[in-house]
XYZ file of C-alpha atoms in Angstrom:
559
model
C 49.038 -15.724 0.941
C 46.241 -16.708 -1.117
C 44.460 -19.152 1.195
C 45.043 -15.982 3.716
C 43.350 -13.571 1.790
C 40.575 -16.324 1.346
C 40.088 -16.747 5.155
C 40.390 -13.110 5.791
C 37.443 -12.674 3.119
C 35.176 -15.517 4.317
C 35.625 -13.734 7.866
C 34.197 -10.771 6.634
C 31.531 -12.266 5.051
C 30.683 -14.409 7.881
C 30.301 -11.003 9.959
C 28.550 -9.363 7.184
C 25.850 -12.243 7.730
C 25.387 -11.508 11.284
C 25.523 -7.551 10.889
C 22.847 -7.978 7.718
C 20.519 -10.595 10.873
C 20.580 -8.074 13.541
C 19.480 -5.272 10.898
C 16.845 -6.902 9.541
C 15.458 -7.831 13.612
C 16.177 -4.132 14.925
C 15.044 -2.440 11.862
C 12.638 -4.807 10.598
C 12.503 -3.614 6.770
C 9.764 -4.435 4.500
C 11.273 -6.081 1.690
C 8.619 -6.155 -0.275
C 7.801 -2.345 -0.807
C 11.012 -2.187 -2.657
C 11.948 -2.548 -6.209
C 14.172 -5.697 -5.496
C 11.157 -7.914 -4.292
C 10.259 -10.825 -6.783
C 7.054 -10.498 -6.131
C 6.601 -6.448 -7.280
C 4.111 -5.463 -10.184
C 5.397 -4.762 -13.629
C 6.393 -1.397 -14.262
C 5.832 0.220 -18.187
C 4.761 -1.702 -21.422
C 8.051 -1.779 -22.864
C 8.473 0.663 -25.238
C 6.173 3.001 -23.538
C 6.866 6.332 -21.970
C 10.700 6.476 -23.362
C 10.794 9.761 -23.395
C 10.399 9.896 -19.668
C 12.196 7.127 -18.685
C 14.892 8.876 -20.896
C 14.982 12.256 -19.063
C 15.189 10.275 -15.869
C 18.136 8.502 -16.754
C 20.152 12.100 -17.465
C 18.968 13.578 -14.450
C 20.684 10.510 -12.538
C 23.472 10.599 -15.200
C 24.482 14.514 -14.381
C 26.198 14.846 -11.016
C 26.475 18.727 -11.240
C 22.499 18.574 -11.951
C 19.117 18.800 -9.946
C 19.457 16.360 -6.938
C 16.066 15.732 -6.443
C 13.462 14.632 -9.634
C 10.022 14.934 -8.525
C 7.163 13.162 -10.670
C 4.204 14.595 -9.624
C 0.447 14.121 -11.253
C -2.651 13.006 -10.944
C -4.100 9.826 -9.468
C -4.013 7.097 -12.241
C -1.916 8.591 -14.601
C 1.094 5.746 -14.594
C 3.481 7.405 -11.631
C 4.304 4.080 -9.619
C 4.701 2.001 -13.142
C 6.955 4.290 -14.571
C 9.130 4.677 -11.054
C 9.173 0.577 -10.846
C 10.588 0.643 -14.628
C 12.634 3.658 -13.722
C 14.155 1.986 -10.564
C 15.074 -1.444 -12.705
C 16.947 0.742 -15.508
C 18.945 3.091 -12.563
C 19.765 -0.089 -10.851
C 21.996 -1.433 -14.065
C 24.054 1.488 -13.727
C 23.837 2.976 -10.123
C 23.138 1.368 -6.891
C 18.974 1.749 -5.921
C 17.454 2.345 -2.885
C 13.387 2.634 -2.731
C 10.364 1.776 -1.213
C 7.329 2.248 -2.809
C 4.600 3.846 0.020
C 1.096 1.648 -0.102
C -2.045 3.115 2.017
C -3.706 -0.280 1.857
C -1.142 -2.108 3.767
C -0.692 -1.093 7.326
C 3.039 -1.212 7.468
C 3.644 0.365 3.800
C 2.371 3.474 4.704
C 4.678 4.220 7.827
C 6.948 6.656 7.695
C 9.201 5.240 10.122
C 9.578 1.868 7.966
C 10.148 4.132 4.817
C 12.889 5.108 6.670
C 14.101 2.148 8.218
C 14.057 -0.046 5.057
C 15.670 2.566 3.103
C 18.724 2.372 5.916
C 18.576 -1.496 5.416
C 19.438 -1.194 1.641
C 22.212 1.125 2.318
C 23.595 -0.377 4.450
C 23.763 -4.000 1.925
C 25.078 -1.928 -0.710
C 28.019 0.264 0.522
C 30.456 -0.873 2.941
C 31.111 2.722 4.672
C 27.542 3.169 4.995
C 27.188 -0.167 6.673
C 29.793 0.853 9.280
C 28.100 4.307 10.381
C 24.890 2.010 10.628
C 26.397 -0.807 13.011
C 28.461 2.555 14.652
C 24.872 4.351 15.833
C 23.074 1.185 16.731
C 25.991 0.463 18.901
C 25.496 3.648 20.390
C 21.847 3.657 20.059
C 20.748 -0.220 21.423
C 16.904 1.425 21.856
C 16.131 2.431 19.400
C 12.692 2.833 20.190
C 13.819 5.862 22.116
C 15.996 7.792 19.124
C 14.042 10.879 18.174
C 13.197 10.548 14.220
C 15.369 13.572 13.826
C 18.814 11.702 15.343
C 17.486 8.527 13.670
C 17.643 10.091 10.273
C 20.908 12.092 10.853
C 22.764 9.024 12.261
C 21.180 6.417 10.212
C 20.586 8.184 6.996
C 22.041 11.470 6.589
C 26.172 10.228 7.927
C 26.132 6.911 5.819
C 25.426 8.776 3.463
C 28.273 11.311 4.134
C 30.533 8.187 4.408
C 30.123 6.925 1.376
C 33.221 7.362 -1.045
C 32.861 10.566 -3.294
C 33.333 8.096 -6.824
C 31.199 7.872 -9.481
C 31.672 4.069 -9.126
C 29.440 4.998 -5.907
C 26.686 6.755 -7.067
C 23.624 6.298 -5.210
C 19.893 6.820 -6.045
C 16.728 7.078 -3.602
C 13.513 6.108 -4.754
C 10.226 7.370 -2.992
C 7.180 6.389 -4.362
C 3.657 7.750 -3.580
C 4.882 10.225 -0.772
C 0.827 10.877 -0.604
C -0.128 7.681 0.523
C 1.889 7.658 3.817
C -0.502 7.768 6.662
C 1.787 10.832 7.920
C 2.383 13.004 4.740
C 3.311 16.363 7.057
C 6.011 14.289 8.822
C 7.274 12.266 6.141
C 8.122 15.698 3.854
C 8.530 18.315 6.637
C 10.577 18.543 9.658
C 13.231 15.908 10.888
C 13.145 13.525 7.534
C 12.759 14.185 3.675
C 13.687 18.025 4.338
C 16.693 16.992 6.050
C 17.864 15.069 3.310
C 17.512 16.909 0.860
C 19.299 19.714 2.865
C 21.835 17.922 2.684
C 22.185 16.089 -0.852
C 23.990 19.460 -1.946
C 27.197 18.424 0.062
C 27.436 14.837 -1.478
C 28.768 16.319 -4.547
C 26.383 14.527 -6.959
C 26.741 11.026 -4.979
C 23.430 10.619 -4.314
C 19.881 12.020 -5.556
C 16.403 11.212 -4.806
C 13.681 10.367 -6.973
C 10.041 10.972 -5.493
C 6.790 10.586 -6.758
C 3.354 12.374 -5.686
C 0.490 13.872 -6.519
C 0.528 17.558 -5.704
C -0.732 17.886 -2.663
C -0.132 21.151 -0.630
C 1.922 19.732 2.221
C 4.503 17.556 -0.475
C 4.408 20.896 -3.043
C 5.265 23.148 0.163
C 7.857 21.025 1.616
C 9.518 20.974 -1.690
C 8.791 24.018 -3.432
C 11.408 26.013 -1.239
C 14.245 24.171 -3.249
C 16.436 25.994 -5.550
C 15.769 25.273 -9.447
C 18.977 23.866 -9.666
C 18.435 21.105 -6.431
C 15.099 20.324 -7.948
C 13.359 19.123 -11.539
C 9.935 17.804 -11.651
C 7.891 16.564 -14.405
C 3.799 16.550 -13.739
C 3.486 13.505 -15.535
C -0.535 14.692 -16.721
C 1.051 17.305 -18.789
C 4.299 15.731 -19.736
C 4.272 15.064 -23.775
C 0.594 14.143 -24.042
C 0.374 13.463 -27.489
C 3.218 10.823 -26.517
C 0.766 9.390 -23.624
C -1.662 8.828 -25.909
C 0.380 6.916 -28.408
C 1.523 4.933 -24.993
C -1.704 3.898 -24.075
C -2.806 2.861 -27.576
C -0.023 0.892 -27.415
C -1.094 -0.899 -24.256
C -4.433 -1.286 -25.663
C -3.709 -2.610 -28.884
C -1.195 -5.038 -26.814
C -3.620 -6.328 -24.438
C -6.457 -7.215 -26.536
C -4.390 -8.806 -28.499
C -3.980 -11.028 -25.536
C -7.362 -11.360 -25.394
C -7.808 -12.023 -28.944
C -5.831 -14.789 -28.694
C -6.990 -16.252 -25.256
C -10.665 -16.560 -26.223
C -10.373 -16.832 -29.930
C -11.733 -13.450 -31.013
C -11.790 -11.874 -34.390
C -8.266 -10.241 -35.581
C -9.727 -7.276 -36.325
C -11.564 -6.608 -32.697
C -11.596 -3.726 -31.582
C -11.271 -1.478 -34.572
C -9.215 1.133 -35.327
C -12.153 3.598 -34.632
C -12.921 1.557 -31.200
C -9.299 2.060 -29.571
C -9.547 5.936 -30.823
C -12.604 6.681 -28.808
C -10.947 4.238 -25.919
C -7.805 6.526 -26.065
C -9.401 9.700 -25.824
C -11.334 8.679 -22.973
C -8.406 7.394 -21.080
C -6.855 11.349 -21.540
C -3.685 10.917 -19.510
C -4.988 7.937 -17.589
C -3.729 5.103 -17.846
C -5.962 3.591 -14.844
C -8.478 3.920 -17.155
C -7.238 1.596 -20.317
C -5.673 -0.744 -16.997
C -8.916 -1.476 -15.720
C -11.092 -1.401 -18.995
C -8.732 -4.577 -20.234
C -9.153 -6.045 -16.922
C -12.986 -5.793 -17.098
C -12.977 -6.674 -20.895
C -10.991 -9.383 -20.119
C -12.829 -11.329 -17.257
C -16.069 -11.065 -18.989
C -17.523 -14.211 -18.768
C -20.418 -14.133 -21.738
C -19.474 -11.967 -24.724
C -16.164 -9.298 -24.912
C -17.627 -8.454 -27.977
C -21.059 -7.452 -26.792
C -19.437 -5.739 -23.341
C -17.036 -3.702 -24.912
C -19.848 -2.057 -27.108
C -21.770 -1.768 -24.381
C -18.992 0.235 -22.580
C -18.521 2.310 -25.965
C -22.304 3.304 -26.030
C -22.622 4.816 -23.137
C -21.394 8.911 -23.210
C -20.942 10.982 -20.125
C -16.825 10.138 -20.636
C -16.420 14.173 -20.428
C -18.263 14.328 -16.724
C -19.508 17.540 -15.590
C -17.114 20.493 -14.607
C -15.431 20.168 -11.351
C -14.018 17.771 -8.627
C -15.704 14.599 -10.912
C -13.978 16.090 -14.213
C -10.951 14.659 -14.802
C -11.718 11.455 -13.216
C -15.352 11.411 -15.420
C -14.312 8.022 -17.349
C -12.708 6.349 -14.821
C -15.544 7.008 -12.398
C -18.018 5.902 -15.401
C -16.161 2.284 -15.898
C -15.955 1.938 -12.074
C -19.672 1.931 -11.910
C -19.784 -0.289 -15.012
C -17.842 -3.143 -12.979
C -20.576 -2.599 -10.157
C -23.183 -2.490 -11.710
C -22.622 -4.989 -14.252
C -21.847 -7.581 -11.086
C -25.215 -6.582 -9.338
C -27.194 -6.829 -12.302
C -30.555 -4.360 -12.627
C -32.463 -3.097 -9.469
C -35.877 -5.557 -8.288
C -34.274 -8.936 -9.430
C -35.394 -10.958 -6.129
C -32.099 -10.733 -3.823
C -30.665 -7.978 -5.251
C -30.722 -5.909 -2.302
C -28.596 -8.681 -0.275
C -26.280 -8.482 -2.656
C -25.790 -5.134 -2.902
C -25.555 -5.262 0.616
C -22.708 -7.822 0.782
C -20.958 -5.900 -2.059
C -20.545 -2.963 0.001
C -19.134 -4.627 3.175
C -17.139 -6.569 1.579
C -16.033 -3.926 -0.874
C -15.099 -1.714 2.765
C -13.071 -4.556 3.719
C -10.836 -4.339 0.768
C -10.761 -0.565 0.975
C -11.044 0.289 4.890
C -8.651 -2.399 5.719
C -5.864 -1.791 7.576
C -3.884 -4.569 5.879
C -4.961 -6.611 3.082
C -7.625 -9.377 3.974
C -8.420 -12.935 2.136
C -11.445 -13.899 1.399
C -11.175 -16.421 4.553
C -10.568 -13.076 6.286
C -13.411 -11.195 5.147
C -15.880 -14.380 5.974
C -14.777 -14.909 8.960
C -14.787 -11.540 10.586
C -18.179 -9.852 8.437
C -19.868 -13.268 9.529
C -20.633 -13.975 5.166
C -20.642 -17.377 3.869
C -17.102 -18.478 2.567
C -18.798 -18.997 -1.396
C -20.719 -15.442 -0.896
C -17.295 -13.856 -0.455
C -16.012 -15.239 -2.973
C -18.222 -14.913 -5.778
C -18.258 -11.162 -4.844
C -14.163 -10.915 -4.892
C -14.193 -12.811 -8.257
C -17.127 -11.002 -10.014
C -15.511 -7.495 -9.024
C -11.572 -9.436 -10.023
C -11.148 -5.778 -12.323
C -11.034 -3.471 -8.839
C -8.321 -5.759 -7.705
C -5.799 -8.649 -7.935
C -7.468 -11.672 -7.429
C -5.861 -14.255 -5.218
C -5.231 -18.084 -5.745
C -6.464 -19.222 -2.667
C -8.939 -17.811 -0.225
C -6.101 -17.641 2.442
C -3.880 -14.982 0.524
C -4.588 -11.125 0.643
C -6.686 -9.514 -1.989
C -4.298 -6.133 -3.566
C -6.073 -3.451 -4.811
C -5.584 -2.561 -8.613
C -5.331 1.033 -8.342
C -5.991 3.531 -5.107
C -7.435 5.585 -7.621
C -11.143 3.318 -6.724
C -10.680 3.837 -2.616
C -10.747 7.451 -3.906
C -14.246 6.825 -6.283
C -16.359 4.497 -4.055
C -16.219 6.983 -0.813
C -16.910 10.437 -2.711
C -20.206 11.221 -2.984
C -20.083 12.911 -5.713
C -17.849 11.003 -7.795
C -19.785 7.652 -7.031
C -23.264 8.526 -8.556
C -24.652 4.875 -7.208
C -25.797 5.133 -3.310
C -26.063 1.293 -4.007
C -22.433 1.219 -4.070
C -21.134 3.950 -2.036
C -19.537 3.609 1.412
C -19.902 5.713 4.070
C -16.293 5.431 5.896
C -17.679 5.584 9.518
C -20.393 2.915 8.771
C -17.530 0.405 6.682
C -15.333 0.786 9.836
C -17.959 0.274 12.337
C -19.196 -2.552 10.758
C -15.352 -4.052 11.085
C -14.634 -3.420 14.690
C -17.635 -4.843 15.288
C -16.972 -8.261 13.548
C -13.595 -8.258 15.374
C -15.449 -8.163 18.474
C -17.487 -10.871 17.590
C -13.928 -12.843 16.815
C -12.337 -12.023 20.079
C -15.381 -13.202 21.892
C -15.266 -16.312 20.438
C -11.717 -17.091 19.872
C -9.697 -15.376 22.875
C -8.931 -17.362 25.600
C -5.984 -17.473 28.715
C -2.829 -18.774 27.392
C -3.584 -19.014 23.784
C -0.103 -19.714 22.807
C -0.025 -22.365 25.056
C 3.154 -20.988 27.139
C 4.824 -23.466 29.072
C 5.427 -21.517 32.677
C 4.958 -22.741 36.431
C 2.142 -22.254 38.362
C 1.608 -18.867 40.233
C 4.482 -17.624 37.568
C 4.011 -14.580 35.314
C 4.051 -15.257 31.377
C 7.633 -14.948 30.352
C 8.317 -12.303 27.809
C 8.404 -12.414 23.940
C 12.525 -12.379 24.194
C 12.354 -15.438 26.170
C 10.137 -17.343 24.159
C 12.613 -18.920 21.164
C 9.091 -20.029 18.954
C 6.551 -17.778 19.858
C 6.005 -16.735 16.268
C 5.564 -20.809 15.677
C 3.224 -20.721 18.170
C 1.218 -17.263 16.945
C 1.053 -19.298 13.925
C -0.664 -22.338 15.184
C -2.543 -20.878 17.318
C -3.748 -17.423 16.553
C -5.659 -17.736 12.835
C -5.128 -14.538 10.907
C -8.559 -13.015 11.422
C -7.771 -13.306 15.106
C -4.684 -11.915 14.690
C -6.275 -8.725 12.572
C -8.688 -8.308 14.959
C -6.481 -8.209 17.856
C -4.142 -5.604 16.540
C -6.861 -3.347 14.345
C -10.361 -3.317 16.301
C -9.232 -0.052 18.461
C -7.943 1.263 14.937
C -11.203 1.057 13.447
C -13.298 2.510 15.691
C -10.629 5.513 16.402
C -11.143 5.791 12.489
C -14.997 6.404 12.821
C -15.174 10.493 12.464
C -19.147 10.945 14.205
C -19.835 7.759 16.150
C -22.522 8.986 17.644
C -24.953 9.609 14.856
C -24.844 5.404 13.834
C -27.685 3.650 14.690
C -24.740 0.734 14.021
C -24.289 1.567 17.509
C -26.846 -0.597 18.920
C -25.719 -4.144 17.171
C -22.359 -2.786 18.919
C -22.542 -2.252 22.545
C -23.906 -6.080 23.202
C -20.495 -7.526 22.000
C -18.708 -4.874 23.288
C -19.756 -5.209 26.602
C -18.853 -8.733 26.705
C -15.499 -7.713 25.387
C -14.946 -5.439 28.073
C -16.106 -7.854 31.006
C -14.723 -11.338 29.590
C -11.618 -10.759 27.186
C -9.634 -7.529 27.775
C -7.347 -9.044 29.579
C -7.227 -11.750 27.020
C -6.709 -9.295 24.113
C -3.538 -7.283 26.087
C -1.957 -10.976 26.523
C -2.314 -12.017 22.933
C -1.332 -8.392 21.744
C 1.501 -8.625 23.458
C 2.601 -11.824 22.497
C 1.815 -10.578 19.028
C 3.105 -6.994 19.017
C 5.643 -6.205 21.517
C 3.486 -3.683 23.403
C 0.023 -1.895 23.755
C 0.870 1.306 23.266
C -0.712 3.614 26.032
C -3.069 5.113 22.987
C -4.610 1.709 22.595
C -5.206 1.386 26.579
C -6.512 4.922 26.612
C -8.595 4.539 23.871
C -10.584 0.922 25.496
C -10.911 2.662 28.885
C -13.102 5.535 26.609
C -15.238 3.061 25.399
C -15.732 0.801 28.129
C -17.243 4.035 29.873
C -19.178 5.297 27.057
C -20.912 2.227 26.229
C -21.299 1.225 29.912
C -23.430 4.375 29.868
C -25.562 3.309 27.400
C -29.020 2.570 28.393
């Protein structure tokens, strides 16, 4: 009997295995932009924002409450830190589903994989779900041909409806940063987050949804129309700030303490009357006291001397309007740049400003994360230029180990400084989007011309044969490896992006450095760059196609 129920078990885990394989190849989830990957940020100091973290945990604790908890607020003020530490505290008690949206990585942004990798978490935590999931892909084989709407209801909305009505069951759904998906309006409205929460009232408690946001009018339409009692939202800039400020002193005083310690600085640095003026700058920011410590803390002369520097300078209040509330934040930003580039008429400080800015657009305009082997390699800049630049700006972002891994951006809150005008107050500094993108595609031109050939992957096939497809090649990803180098890669898959990105093309004078490459692109590699794309992306989507035909003609009419 026993050894029976032990085979009968090891059966169903054995199929469990294979079900949990061909999820993870048809829906391809992105493991990492949820709250179980190793690899995530830290969320809250601990001890910091209780009371939050507190009302968050009896909104999930009260079936016959709100279903849905919105966090909204401004940029910088702690949102995705207090979700991750949110998320880890639901997950002791409740079973977590999330995925926390990025802008500056291509595939974190996408609604369609928000919605996909939340389906792959349900269906690895609740058997019933699991079963409606395997039951529509059964039905569904394409699905590349599901409308969003029947993917939601059949993948989303049923497992969910299938899921035992127990409190042993209870379910939450974690959205961060519904702003930074590259299709806000569809993420919110129509055939997805609408229909959900249409129908969380029916689940009798089961299951609830945590978002976070700022308030921007599509998000604060989409979910204003709820009910009071489906709905309870804390705008996290207004919640308790007396208690945010006791928060961020609290980070503060932790974190130089770290850097007391580290570089051997006196115990009583900074003083009392220091971290006041440091807290009331920060408001409800806590970008700002984030990136202050980072900036303090990879000072490479005196901490000391830099942080009274920082101190001396006034202007924290910023005039009245769009610059206001950010006024502090956009005053230490330029303190990192300008500190790096050192004082206007040094001899080479023009180059340098120059190579700040492109390779600052790299980071920024990106469509996924580049190394610093990346940026070289495709902006033509020495390998050491690079990164010196990456390392002397290391408080704007995380700073990799090696020049072969990604650079992350800190905070989006700086994507959202350097290209306003009139929040960036240096022109030194400040990209122009069109010119940042421009300047891209045209290095990934430069890499296809150089690096795309016939038969990159080296394809075994017989003579006078057609290239066999990526289903029939068992180590093509092997072979993309060895053979296509990442800024290949990027540059295969993003070029068309980053010119469709460029909003008035025609007024660059950029143009000119452009059409040359471009129209050995056009007559040498095209044909080239559909091969490797498809090797490397399944298809080239008729956009893409439609989109090279448009500029072959308009630059072929160029004089």
């Amino acid at each position: 009997m026993h050894a029976g129920v032990r085979t009968e078990a090891k059966v169903d885990s054995i199929l469990d295995l294979e079900l949990k394989n061909r999820l993870e190849k048809i829906l391809e989830p992105l493991i990492q932009a949820t709250h179980t990957w190793g690899e995530a940020p830290e969320g809250c100091l601990e001890n910091t924002r209780k009371e939050l973290l507190a009302a968050i945990d009896m909104w999930a604790a009260h079936p016959g409450g709100p279903h849905t908890f919105w966090l909204s607020g401004l940029g910088g003020t702690g949102k995705t830190a207090a979700a991750r530490s949110a998320a880890k505290r639901l997950a002791r008690k409740y079973r977590v589903a999330s995925f926390f949206i990025s802008r500056h990585h291509a595939e974190a942004h996408n609604f369609h994989r928000v919605l996909h990798t939340l389906v792959f978490q349900l269906a690895q935590l609740d058997h019933a779900a699991r079963a409606t999931v395997r039951g529509f892909l059964d039905a569904e084989p394409n699905l590349g041909s599901v409308t969003l709407s029947d993917q939601v209801v059949g993948m989303l909305i049923k497992p969910l409806e299938a899921m035992p009505a127990d409190k042993s069951n209870r379910l939450v759904i974690l959205i961060d940063a519904l702003d930074e998906c590259s299709d806000v309006e569809r993420l919110v409205g129509g055939a997805f987050l609408s229909s959900v929460i249409n129908a969380l009232p029916s689940m009798s408690g089961r299951v609830k949804l945590l978002l976070t946001s700022r308030r921007e009018p599509a998000i604060q339409d989409a979910l204003d129309f709820l009910w009071e009692r489906l709905r309870s939202e804390v705008k996290l800039h207004e919640f308790m700030p007396g208690r945010t400020s006791d928060d961020i002193r609290a980070y503060l005083e932790h974190s130089f303490s770290s850097i007391r310690d580290k570089h051997e600085l006196p115990a009583l640095w900074p003083s009392r009357t220091d971290v006041d003026e440091l807290v009331r700058r920060s408001g409800a920011f806590f970008i700002y006291a984030a990136t202050l410590v980072r900036h303090i803390g990879q000072c490479r002369t005196s901490h000391e001397k830099q942080l009274e520097e920082i101190l001396a300078h006034a202007g924290a209040e910023g005039p009245s309007g769009e610059r206001f509330p950010y006024a502090a934040v956009d005053d230490l930003y330029l303190d990192v740049l300008r500190r790096f580039a050192g004082p206007e008429g040094e001899p080479g400080h023009t180059d340098l400003c120059d190579h700040v800015r492109q390779i600052v657009a790299a980071v920024v305009l990106g469509l996924r994360p580049m190394s610093v082997a990346m940026i070289s390699s495709i902006l033509i800049l020495k390998l050491q230029d690079v990164r010196t630049v990456v390392l002397g700006l290391g408080a704007l972002w995380i700073v990799p180990a090696t020049d072969d891994i990604p650079i992350s951006l800190f905070h989006e809150s700086f994507p959202d400084f350097i290209l306003n005008t009139r929040r960036c107050a240096d022109a030194r500094f400040r990209l122009s989007p069109d010119i940042g993108h421009c300047q891209i595609a045209r290095g990934c031109l430069g890499v296809m011309n150089n690096l795309l050939k016939a038969n990159i992957c080296q394809i075994e096939y017989l003579p006078g044969e057609p290239l066999p497809s990526r289903d029939q090649i068992p180590d093509l990803n092997r072979r993309l490896d060895l053979y296509v180098p990442a800024h290949l890669k990027y540059s295969v898959e993003h070029w068309i992006d980053h010119f469709r990105s460029v909003q008035n093309i025609e007024g660059l004078t950029i143009l000119s450095d452009i059409a040359a490459p471009f129209s050995k692109f056009c007559d040498e590699k095209l044909l080239y760059w559909i091969e490797t794309r498809l090797c490397s992306t399944k298809t080239v989507c008729a956009a893409s196609l439609s989109i090279s035909r448009n500029l072959c003609t308009f630059y072929r009419r160029m004089p």
